[in-house]
Short mmCIF file of C-alpha atoms in Angstrom, two decimals:
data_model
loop_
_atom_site.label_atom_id
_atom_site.label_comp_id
_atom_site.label_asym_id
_atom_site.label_seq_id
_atom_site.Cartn_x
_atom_site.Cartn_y
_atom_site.Cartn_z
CA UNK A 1 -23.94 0.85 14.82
CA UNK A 2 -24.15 -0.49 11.21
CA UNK A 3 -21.54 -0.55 9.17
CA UNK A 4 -21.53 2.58 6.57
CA UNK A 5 -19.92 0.85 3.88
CA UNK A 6 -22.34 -2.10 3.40
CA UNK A 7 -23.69 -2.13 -0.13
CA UNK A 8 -27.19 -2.42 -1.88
CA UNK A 9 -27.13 -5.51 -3.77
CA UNK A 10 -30.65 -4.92 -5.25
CA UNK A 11 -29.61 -1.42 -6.36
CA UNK A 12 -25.68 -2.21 -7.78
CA UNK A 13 -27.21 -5.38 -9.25
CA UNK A 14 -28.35 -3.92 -12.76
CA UNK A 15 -25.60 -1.42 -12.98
CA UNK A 16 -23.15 -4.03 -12.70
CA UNK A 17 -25.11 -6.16 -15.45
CA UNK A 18 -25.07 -3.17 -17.51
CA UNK A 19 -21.18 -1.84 -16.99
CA UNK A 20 -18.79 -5.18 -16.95
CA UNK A 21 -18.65 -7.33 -19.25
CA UNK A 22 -20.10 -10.78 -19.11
CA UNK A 23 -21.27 -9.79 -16.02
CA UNK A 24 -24.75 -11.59 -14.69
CA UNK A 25 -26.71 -12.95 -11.59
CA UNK A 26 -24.98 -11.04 -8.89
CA UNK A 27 -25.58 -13.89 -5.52
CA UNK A 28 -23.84 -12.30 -2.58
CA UNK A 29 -21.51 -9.08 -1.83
CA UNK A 30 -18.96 -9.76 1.15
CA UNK A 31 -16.72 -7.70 2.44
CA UNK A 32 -13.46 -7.84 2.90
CA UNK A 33 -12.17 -7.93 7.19
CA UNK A 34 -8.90 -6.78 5.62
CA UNK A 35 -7.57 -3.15 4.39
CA UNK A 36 -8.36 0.32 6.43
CA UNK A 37 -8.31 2.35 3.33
CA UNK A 38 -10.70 1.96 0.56
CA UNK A 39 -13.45 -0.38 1.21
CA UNK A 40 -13.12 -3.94 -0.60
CA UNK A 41 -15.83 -6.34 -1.35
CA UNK A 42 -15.94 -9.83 -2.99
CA UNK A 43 -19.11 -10.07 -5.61
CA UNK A 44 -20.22 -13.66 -6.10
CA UNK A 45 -22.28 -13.90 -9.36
CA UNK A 46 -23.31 -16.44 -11.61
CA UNK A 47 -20.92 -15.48 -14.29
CA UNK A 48 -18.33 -15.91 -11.28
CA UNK A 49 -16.57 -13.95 -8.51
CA UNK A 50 -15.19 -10.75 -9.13
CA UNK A 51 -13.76 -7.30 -6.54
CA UNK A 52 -14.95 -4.39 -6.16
CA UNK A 53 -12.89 -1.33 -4.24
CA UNK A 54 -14.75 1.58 -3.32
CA UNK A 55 -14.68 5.09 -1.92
CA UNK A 56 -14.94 5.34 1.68
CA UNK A 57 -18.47 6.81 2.85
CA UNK A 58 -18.48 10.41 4.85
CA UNK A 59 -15.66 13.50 4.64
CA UNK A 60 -12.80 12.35 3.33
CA UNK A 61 -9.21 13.89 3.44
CA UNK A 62 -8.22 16.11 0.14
CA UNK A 63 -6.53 13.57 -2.55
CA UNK A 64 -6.79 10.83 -0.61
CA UNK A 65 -9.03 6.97 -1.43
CA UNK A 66 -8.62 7.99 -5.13
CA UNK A 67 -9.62 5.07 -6.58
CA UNK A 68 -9.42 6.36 -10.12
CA UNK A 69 -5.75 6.17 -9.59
CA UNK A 70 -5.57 2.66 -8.86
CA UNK A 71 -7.57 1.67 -11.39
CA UNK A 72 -5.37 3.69 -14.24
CA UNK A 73 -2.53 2.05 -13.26
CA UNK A 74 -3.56 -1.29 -13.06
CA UNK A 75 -4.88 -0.54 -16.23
CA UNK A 76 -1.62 0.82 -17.82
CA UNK A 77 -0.17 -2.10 -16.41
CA UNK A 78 -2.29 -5.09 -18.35
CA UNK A 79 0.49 -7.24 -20.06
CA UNK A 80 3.67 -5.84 -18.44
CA UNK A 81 6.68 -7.35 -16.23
CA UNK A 82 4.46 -6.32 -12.96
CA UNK A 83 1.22 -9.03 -12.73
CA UNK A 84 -1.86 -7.13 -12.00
CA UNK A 85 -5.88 -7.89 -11.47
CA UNK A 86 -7.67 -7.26 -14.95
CA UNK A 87 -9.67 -4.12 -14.49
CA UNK A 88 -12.88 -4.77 -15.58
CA UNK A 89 -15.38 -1.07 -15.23
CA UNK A 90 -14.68 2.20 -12.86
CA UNK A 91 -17.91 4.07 -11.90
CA UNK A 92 -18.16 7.38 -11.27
CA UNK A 93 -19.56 9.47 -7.80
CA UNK A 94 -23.09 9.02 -8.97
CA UNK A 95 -23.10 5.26 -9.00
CA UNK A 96 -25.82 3.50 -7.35
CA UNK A 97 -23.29 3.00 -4.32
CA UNK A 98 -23.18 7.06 -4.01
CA UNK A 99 -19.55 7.07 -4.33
CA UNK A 100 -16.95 6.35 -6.79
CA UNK A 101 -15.66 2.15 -7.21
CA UNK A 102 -14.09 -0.05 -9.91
CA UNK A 103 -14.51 -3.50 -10.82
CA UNK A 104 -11.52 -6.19 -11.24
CA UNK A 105 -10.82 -10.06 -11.61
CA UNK A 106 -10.85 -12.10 -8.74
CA UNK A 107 -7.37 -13.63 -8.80
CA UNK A 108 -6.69 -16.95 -7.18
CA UNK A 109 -3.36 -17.34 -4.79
CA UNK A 110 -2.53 -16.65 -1.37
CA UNK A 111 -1.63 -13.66 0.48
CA UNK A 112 0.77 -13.98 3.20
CA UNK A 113 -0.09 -12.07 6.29
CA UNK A 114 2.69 -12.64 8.32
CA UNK A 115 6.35 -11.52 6.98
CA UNK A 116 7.99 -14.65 8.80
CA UNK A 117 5.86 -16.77 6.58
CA UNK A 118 5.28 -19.41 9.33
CA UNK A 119 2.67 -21.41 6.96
CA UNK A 120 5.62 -21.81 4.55
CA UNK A 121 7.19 -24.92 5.29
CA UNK A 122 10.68 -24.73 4.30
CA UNK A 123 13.72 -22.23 4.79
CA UNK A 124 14.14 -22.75 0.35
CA UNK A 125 10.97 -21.65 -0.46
CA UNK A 126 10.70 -18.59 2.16
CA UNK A 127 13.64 -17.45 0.66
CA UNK A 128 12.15 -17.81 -2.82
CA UNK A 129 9.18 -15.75 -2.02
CA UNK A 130 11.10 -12.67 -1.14
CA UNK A 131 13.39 -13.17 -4.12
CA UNK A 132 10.29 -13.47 -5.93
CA UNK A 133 9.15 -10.14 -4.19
CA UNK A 134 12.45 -8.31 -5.07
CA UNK A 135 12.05 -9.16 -8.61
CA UNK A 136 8.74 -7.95 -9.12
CA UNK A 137 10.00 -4.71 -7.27
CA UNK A 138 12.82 -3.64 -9.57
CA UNK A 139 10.28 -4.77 -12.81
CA UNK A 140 8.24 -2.04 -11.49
CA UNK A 141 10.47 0.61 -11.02
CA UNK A 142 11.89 -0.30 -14.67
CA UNK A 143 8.60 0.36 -16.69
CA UNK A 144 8.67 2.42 -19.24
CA UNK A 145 6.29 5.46 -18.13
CA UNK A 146 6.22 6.28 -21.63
CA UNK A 147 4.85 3.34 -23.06
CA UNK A 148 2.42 2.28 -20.93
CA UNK A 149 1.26 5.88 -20.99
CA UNK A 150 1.96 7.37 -17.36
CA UNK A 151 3.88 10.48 -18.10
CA UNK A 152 1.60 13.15 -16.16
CA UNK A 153 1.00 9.97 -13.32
CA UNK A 154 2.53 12.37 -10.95
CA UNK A 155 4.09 15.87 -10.48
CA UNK A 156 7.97 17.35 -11.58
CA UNK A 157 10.11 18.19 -9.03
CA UNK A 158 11.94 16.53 -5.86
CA UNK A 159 9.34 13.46 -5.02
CA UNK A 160 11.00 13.63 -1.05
CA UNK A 161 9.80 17.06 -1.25
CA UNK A 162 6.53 16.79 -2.54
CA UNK A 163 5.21 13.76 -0.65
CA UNK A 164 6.90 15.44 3.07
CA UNK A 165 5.12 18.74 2.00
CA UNK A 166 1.07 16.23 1.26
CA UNK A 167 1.65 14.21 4.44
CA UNK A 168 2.47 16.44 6.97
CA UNK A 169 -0.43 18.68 5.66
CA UNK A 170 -2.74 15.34 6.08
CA UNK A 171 -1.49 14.48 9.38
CA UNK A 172 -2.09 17.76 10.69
CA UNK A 173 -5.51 17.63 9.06
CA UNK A 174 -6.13 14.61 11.26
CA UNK A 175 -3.94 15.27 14.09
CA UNK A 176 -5.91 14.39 17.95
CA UNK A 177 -2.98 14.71 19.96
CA UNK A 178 0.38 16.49 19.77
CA UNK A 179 3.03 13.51 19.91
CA UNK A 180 6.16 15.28 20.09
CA UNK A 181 7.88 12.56 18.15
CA UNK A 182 6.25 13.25 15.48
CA UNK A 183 7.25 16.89 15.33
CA UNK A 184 10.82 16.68 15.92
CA UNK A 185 10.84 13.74 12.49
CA UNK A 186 8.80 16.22 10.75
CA UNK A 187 11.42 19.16 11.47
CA UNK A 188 14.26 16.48 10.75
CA UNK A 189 13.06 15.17 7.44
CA UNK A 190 12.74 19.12 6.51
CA UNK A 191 16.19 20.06 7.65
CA UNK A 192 17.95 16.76 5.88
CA UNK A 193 16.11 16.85 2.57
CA UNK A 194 18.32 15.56 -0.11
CA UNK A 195 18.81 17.51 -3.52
CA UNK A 196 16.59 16.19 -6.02
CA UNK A 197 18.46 13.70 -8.07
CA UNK A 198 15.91 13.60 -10.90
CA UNK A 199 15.80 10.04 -10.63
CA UNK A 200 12.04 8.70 -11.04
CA UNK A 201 9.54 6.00 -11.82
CA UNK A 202 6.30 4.55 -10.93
CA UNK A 203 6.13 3.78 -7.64
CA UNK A 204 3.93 1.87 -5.46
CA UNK A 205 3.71 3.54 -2.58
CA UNK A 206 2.55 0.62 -0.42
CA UNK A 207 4.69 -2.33 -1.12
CA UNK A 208 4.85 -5.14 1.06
CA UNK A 209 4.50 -8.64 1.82
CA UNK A 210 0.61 -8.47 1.75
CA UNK A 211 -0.57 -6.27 -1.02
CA UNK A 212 0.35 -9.18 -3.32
CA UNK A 213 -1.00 -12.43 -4.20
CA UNK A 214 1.33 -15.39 -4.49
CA UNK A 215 0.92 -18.52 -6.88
CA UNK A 216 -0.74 -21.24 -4.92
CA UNK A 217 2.25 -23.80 -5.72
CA UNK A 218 5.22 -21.87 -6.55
CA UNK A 219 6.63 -18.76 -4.77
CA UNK A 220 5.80 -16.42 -7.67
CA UNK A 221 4.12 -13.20 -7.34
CA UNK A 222 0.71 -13.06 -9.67
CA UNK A 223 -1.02 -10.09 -8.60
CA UNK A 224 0.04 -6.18 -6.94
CA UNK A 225 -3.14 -4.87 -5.22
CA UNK A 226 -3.56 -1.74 -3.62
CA UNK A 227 -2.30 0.97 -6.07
CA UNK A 228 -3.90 4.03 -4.19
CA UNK A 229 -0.57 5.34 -3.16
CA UNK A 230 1.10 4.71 -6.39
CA UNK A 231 2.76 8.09 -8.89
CA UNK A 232 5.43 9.01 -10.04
CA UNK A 233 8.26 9.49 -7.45
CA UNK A 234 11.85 8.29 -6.48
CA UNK A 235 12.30 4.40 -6.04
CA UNK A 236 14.84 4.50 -3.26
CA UNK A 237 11.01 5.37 -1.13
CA UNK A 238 9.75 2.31 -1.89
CA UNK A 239 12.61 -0.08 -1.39
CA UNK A 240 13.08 1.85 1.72
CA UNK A 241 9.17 1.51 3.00
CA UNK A 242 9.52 -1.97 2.51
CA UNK A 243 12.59 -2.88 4.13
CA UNK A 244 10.83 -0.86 6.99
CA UNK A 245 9.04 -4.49 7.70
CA UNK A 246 12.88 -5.25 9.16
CA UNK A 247 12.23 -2.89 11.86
CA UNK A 248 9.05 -3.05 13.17
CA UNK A 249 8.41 -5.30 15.93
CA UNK A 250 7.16 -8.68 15.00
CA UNK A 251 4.70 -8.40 17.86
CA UNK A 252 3.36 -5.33 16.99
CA UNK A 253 0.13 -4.89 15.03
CA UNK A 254 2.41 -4.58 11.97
CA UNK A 255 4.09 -8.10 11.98
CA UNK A 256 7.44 -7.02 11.32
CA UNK A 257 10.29 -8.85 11.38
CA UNK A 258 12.30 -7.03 14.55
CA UNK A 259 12.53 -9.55 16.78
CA UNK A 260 12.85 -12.96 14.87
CA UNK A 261 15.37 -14.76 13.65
CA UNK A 262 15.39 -14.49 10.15
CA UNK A 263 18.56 -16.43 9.20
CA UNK A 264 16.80 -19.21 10.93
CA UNK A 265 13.77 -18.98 8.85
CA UNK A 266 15.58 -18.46 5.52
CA UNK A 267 14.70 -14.41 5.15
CA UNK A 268 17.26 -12.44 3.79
CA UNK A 269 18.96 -9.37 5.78
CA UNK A 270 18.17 -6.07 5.10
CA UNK A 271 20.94 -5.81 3.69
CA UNK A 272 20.80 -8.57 1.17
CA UNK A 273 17.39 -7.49 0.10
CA UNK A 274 19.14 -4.42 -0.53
CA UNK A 275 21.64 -5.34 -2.11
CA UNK A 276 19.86 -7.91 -4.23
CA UNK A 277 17.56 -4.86 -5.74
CA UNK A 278 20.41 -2.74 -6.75
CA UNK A 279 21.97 -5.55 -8.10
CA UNK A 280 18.69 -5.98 -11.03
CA UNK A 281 18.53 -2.34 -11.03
CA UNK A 282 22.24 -2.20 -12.29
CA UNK A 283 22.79 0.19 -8.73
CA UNK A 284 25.58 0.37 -6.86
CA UNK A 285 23.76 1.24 -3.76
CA UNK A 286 21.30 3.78 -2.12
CA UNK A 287 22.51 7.28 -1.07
CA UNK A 288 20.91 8.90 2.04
CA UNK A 289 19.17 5.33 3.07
CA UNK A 290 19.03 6.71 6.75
CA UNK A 291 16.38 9.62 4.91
CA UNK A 292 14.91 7.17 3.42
CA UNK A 293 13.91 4.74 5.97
CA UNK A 294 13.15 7.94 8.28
CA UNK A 295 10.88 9.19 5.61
CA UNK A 296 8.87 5.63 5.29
CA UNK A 297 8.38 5.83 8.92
CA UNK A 298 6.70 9.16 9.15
CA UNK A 299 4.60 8.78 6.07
CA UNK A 300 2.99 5.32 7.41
CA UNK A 301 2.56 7.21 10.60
CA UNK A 302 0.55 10.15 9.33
CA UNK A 303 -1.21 7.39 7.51
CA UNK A 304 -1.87 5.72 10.43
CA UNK A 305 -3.22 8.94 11.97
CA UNK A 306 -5.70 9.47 8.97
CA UNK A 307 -7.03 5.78 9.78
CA UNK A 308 -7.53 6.54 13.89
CA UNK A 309 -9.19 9.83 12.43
CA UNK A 310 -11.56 8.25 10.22
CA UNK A 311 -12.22 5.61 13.15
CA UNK A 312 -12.87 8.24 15.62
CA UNK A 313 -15.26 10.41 13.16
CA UNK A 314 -17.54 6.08 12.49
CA UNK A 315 -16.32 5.98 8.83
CA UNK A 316 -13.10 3.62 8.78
CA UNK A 317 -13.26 0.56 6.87
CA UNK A 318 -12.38 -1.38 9.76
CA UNK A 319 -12.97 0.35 13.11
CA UNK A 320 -11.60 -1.81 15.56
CA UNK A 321 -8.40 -1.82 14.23
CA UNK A 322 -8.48 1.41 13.46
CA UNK A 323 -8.20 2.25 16.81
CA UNK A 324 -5.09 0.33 17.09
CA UNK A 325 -3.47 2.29 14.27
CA UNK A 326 -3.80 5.47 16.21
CA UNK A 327 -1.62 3.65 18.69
CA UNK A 328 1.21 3.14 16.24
CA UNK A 329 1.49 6.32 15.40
CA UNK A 330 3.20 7.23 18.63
CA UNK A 331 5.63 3.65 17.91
CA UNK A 332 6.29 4.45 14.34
CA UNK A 333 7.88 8.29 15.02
CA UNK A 334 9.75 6.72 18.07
CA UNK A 335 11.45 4.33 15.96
CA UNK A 336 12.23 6.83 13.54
CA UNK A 337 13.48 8.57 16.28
CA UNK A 338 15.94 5.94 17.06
CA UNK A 339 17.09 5.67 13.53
CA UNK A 340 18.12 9.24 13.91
CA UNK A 341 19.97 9.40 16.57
CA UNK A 342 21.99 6.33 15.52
CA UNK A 343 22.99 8.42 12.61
CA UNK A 344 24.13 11.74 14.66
#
C-alpha cells in the first residue's frame, strides 16, 4: 500500500520557490519515521534544508492536525524566553499538496528519544538537561499573552472543563472497543472537577523530553516543536502531562521512566521536578495534582485512540506504530486507574 502522505516534489517545487523566502532548487523531500500526528518532512534544497508539517490526508477528526495553530504560535513566539523554529510560509487547503502545511527552519541539535538519556554520558549533565527542560517550561507559562498577541489563543472558562468536555467527544468519535477503564476515568475526572481557579497561560499541550531540540554541546534547550496541542489553558496540565513520563513504564512504547533508577542516572524525582517549577514560578505547590496527573493520562489515551483510528481507517502518519498506540490506550486508563484508587 503506498504511503498517502508522500509528496509531489515536481508539483510543491515552484510554489515553494514562489512562497518562502530565499527559497530555490528544491533536491529531495524525506520524511520524517517520527511523529503520528501531522505529517513531517525534511526539504533539501539548494538554498539549504528546511521542514515542512502538513495536514494529514483523508477524514480527519473535528479541530484536530490544525496546523495553522502551530504555526501562529511559533510565530508569536519569534524572539521570546521559549526558543522556537523560524516560521518561514503557511499554505492554505488548496496548496499543491491538497491540504494545508507550513514551512520552518531546519534547526540543528539533538533530540533525545529516550527519557533516561543513556547516550548522555554523565550523571552532571543528565541532570542539566532536565533543569534545562524545567526552565524553558516555567518561561513558557510566564509569557505575556498580551504582548506577543495571543489573547483569543483559546476559549474563557475552566480549561479542565473544556479540554475533558473535546477529548472525550474525540475518543468516542474514534472509539473500536469499549475499555471499561476508560469509562470509569472519564466518569471520575467528571465527578472530581476542580473549580476553575482562573489561573491561565499558553500552554503546550505536548511537552516532553522529545518535542525539543537540545544544543549539540551544552544541555540547553534551542527549539519547542510540535505546537498542535498548544492554547490557552491552566499550567498545572502541562507540568502534570509531563511528569506523567515518571510513571509510564520504561519498557513500554512510551519510554518512561517507571522502572529505572533515576537517582542512579542523575534524573530528578518527581517531586524535585516539581518542586523546582514552582520554585521559578514563585508557587508554593500544585493543588489537586492527583486530577491533574489523572487528567494527562486520559487525554494521551483518547489521543492514542485517535492515532489506532486513523491507522485502522490507512491514513496515520506512521501505521505500524500506530497500531501499537491502540494498545496503550487500554495501559494508560489502567494506570490512571491506579492513581485513583491510591487517592480513595
Amino acid at each position: 500500500m503506498s504511503d498517502p502522505n508522500l509528496l509531489d516534489t515536481e508539483a510543491l517545487a515552484p510554489y515553494l520557490e514562489a512562497g518562502v523566502p530565499g527559497f530555490h532548487g528544491l533536491q529531495a523531500i524525506e520524511k520524517f519515521c517520527a511523529g503520528q500526528s501531522n505529517p513531517t518532512y525534511l526539504l533539501k534544497a539548494q538554498s539549504g534544508r528546511y521542514v515542512l508539517r502538513a495536514k494529514p490526508s483523508g477524514q480527519l477528526l473535528k479541530s484536530a492536525h490544525q496546523v495553522d495553530r502551530e504555526y501562529r504560535v511559533m510565530r508569536a513566539l519569534a524572539g521570546s524566553a521559549v526558543p522556537v523554529p523560524k516560521v518561514l510560509h503557511l499554505s492554505d487547503e488548496a496548496s499543491p499538496i491538497g491540504r494545508m502545511f507550513y514551512v520552518m527552519e531546519f534547526v540543528e541539535g539533538r533530540i533525545f528519544w529516550d527519557p533516561a538519556l543513556p547516550d548522555v554520558t554523565s550523571s552532571a549533565e543528565r541532570a542539566a538537561i532536565y533543569d534545562a527542560m524545567n526552565t524553558t517550561l516555567a518561561a513558557l507559562h510566564d509569557i505575556d499573552v498580551e504582548a506577543v498577541g495571543l489573547t483569543d489563543f483559546g476559549r474563557p472558562g475552566s480549561y479542565f472543563e473544556r479540554q475533558l468536555a473535546r477529548w472525550t467527544s474525540q475518543y468516542r468519535a474514534s472509539e473500536t472497543e469499549t475499555i471499561l477503564e476508560m469509562d470509569r476515568l472519564i466518569g471520575w475526572l467528571e465527578q472530581n472537577m476542580p473549580a476553575d481557579d482562573g489561573v491561565h497561560a499558553l500552554v503546550h499541550g505536548d511537552y516532553r523530553l522529545d518535542n525539543m531540540i537540545f544544543a549539540h554541546d551544552t544541555p540547553k534547550v534551542v527549539a519547542v516543536l510540535d505546537w498542535e496541542l498548544s492554547t490557552l489553558g491552566h499550567p498545572f496540565a502541562d507540568i502534570a502531562y509531563q511528569c506523567m513520563q515518571w510513571r509510564l513504564p520504561h519498557a513500554s512504547g512510551f519510554r518512561g521512566l517507571g522502572g529505572i533508577d533515576r537517582a542512579a542516572l542523575g534524573l530528578p524525582s518527581e517531586e524535585a521536578y516539581v518542586a523546582a517549577y514552582c520554585r521559578r514560578r514563585g508557587l508554593t505547590g500544585i493543588p489537586g495534582w492527583t486530577f491533574c496527573l489523572a487528567f494527562s493520562f486520559f487525554r494521551l489515551a483518547a489521543i492514542c485512540q485517535g492515532v489506532y483510528r486513523r491507522a485502522l481507517d490507512g491514513n496515520a502518519s506512521n501505521p505500524e506504530k500506530a497500531r501499537m498506540y491502540g494498545e496503550a490506550v487500554t495501559l494508560l486508563s489502567q494506570l490512571a486507574a491506579g492513581l485513583i484508587d491510591e487517592a480513595v
